[in-house]
GROMACS .gro file of C-alpha atoms in nm:
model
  251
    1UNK     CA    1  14.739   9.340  13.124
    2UNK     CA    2  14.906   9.011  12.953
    3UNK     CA    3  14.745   8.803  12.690
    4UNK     CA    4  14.727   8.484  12.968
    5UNK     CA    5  14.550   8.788  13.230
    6UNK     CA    6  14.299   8.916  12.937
    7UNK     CA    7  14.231   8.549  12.858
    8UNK     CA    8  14.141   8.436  13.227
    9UNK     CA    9  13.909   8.783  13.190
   10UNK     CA   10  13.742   8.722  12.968
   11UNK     CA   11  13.680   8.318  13.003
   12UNK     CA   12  13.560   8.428  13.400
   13UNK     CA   13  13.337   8.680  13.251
   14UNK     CA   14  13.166   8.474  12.999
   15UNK     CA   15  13.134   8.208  13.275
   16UNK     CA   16  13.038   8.464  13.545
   17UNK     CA   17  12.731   8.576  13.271
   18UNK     CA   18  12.650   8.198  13.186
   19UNK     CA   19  12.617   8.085  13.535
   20UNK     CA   20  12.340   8.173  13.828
   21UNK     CA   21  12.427   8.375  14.093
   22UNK     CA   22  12.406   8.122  14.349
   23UNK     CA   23  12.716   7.916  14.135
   24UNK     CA   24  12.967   8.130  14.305
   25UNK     CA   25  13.035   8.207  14.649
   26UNK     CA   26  13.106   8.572  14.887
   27UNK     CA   27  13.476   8.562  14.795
   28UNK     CA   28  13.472   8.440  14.460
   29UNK     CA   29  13.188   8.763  14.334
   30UNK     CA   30  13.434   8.948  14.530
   31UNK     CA   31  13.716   8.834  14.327
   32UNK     CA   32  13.508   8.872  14.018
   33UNK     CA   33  13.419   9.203  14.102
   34UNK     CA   34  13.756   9.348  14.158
   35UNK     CA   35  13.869   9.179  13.827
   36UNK     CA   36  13.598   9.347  13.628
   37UNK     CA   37  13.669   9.683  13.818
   38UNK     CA   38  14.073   9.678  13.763
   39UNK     CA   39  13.986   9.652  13.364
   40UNK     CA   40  13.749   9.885  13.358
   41UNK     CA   41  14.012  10.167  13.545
   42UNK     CA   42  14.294  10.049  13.297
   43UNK     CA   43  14.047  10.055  13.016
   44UNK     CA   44  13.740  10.311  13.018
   45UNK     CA   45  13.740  10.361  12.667
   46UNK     CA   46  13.485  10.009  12.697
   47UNK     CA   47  13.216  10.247  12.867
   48UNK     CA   48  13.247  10.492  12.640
   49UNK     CA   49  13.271  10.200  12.344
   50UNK     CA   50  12.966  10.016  12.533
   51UNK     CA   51  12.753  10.331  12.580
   52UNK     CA   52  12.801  10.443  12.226
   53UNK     CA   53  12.652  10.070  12.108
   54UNK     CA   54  12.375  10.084  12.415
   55UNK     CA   55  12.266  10.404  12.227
   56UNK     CA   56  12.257  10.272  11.845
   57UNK     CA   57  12.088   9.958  11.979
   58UNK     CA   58  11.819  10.192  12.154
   59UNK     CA   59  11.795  10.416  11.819
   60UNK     CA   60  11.760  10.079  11.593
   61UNK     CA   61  11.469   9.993  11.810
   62UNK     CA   62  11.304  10.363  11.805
   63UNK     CA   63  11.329  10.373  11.421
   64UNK     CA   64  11.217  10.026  11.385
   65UNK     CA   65  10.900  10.131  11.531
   66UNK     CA   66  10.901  10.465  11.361
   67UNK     CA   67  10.893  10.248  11.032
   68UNK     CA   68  10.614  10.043  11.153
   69UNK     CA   69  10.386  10.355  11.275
   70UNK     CA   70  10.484  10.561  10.951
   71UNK     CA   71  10.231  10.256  10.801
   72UNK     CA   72   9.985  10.322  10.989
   73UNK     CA   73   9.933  10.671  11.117
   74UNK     CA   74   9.727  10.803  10.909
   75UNK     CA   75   9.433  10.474  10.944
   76UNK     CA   76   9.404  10.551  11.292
   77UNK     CA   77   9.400  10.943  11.275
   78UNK     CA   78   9.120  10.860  11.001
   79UNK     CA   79   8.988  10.607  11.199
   80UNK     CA   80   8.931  10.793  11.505
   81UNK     CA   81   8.817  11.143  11.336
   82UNK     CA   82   8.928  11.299  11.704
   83UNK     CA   83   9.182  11.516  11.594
   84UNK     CA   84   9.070  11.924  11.493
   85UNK     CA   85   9.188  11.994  11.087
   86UNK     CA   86   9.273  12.296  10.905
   87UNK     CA   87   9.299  12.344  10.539
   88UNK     CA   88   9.088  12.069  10.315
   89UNK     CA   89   8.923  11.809  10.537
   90UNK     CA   90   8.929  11.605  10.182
   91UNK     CA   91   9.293  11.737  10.108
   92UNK     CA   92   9.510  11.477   9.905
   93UNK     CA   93   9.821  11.506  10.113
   94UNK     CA   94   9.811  11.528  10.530
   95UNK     CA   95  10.020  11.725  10.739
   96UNK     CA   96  10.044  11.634  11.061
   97UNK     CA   97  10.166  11.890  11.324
   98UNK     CA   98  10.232  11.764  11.730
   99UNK     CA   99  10.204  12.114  11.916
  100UNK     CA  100  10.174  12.274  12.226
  101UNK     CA  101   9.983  12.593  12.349
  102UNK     CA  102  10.272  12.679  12.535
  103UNK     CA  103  10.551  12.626  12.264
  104UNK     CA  104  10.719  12.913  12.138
  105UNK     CA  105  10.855  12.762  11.810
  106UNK     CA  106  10.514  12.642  11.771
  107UNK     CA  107  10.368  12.981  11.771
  108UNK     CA  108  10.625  13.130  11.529
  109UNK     CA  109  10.494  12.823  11.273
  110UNK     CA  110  10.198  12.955  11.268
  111UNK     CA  111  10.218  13.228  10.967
  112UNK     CA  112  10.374  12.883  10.821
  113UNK     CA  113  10.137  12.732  10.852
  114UNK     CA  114   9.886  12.993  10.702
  115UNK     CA  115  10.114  13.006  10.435
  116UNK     CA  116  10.091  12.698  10.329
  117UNK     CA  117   9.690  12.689  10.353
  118UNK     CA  118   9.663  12.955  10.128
  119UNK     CA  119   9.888  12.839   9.856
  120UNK     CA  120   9.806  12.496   9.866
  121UNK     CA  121   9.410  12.431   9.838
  122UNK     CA  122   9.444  12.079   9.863
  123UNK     CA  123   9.641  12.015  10.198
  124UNK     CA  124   9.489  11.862  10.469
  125UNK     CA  125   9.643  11.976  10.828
  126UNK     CA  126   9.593  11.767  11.132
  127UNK     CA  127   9.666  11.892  11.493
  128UNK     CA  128   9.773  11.657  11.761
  129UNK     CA  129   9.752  11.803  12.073
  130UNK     CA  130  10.089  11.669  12.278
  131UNK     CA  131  10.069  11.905  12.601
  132UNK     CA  132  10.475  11.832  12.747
  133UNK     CA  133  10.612  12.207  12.763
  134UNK     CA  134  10.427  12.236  13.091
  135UNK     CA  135  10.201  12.140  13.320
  136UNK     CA  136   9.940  12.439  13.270
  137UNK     CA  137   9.963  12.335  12.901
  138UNK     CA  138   9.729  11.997  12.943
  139UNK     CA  139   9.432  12.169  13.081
  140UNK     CA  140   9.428  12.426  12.787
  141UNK     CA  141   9.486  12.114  12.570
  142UNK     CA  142   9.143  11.958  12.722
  143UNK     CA  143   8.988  12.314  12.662
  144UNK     CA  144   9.132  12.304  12.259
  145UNK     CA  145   8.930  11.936  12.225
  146UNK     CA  146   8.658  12.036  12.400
  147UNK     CA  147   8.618  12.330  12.175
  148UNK     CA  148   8.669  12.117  11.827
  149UNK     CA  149   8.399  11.858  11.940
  150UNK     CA  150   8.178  12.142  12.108
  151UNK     CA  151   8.218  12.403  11.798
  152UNK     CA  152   8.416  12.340  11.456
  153UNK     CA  153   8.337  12.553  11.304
  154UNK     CA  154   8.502  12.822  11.530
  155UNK     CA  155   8.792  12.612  11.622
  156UNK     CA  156   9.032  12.747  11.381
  157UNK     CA  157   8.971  13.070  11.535
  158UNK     CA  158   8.995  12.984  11.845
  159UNK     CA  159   9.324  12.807  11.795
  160UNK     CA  160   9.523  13.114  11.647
  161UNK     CA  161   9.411  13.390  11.891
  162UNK     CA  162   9.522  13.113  12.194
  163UNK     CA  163   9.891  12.965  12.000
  164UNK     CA  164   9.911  13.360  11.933
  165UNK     CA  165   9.876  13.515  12.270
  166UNK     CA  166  10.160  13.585  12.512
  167UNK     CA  167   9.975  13.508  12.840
  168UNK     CA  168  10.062  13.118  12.958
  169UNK     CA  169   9.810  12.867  12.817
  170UNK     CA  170   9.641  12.759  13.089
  171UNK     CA  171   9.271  12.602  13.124
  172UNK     CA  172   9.110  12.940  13.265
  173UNK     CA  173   9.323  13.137  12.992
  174UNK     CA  174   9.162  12.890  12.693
  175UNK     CA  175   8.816  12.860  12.852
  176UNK     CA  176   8.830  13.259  12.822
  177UNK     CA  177   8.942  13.251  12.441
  178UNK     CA  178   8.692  13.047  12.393
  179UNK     CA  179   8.473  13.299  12.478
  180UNK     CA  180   8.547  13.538  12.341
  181UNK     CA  181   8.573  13.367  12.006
  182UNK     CA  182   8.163  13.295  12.032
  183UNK     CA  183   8.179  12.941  12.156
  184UNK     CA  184   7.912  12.866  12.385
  185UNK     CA  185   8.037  12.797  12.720
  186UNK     CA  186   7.809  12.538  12.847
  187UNK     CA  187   7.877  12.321  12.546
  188UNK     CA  188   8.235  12.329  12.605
  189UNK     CA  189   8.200  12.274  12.935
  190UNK     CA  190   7.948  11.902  12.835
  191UNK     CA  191   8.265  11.820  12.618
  192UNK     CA  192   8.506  11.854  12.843
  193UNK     CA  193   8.336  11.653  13.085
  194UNK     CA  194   8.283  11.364  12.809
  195UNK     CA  195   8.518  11.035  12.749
  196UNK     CA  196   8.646  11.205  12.394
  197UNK     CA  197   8.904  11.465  12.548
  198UNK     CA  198   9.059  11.144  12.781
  199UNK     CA  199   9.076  10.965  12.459
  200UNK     CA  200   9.207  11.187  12.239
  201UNK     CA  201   9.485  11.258  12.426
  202UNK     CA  202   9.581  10.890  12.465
  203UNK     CA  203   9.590  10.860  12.131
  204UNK     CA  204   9.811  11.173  12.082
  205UNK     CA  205  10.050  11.015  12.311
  206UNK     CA  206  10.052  10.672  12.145
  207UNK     CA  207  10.134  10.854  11.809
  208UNK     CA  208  10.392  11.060  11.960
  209UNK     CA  209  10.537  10.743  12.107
  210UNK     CA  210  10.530  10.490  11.809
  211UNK     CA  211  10.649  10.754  11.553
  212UNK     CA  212  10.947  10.864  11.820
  213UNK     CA  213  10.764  11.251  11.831
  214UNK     CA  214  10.974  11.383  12.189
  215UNK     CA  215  10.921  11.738  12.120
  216UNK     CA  216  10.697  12.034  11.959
  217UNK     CA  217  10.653  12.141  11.690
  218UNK     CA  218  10.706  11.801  11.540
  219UNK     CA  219  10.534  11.729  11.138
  220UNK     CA  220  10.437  11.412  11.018
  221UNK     CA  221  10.436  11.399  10.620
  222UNK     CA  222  10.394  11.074  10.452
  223UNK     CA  223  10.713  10.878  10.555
  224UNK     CA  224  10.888  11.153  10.671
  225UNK     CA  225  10.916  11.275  11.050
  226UNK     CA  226  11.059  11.635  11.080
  227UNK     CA  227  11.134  11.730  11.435
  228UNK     CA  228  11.234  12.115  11.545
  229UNK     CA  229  11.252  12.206  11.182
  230UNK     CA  230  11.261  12.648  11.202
  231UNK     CA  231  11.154  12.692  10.866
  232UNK     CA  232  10.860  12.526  10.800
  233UNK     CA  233  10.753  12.629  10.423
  234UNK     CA  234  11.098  12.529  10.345
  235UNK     CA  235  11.105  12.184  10.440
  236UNK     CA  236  10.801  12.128  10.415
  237UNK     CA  237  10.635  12.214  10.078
  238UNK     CA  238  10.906  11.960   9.863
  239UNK     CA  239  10.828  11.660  10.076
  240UNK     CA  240  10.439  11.750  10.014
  241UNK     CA  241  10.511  11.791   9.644
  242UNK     CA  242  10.714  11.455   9.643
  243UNK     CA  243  10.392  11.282   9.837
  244UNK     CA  244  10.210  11.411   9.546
  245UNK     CA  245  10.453  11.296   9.274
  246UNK     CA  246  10.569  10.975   9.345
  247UNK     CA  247  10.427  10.866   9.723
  248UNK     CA  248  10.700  10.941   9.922
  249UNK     CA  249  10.856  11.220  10.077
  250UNK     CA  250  11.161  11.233   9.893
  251UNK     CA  251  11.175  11.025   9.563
   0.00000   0.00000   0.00000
């Protein structure tokens, strides 16, 4: 294409995106159109060039409101107190984990997670329940909230031998760990029928959504989001110790 052909282009095009529809008529669009079209075939690279920026613009905007609900976070998990804890309710640094009953990286971060419990008295470990492996995994989700507002005192129990099992989460299959971990069934059953599990797991999803949390496991850790991670003592226990040190997770 000549200089005089890419100038006419691109002066139609910024017209063309200036002007209302109804400025042109059938046969000029048309000519428009095919102009557009016969760059495009002679130069695709633009999509690909166009996509690529599409995508950075769309990450700018997720991390922009990543920074935002990094701020935040932990005011409205403390806020709302809905959300079951392990470790030291009145731990000095919180560790937040997004999980699913029916994730299987989530279930091998669970002698992590022990681990780092035991060797750290003071860490505080939130659970946010973000049921999107499948569809059974929401109603054993309900069951897990139910259970934390019903019983805390068994929860942590109950949470292990369910994340632990090889059966599919489902409802019925936490309803029945639930027994058999000594909750009382009727008082699970008043919870689950109260405005607490609906809300907690609105909240779980606006977290997940304004910190940019897609997939489980998924830790939260001052101002750090670590998605996927497969070892989680490892990555893990510096960014705590860095919380601790200087207020951030890496200093």
């Amino acid at each position: 294409m000549s200089f005089l052909a890419r100038l006419t282009l691109a002066s139609t095009l910024t017209f063309a995106a200036a002007a209302p529809a109804a400025a042109f008529d059938a046969s000029e669009k048309d000519e428009i159109g095919k102009i557009v079209r016969e760059y495009l075939i002679q130069h695709p690279e633009v999509l690909y060039e166009a996509q690529k920026e599409w995508n950075r613009r769309q990450e700018a905007k997720v991390e922009e409101k990543r920074g935002a609900a990094l701020s935040t976070y932990l005011g409205t998990i403390d806020g709302s107190k809905l959300h079951a804890v392990l470790g030291n309710p009145k731990g000095d640094v919180t560790l937040v984990e997004f999980f699913d009953y029916n994730c299987g990286y989530c279930r091998h971060a669970t002698k992590d997670i022990d681990a780092l419990i035991s060797a750290d008295p003071k860490l505080r470990i939130v659970l946010i329940e973000l049921p999107v492996i499948r569809q059974e995994s929401l109603g054993a989700a309900q069951v897990s909230i139910a259970v934390n507002r019903a019983a805390h005192d068994k929860f942590a129990e109950f949470h292990a031998k369910l994340l632990s099992g090889q059966s599919l989460a489902t409802k019925a299959r936490a309803l029945a760990v639930a027994k058999e971990v000594g909750v009382d069934q009727k008082a699970v059953e008043e919870a689950l029928g109260g405005p607490e599990v609906e809300k907690t797991l609105l909240e779980s999803k606006t977290l997940a959504d304004d910190l940019g949390v897609e997939a489980t496991p998924t830790f939260v850790v001052g101002d750090a989001v670590v998605p996927n991670t497969t070892s989680v003592v490892g990555d893990l226990q510096g960014r705590i110790a860095a919380i601790r040190a200087c207020g951030k997770a890496v200093c």
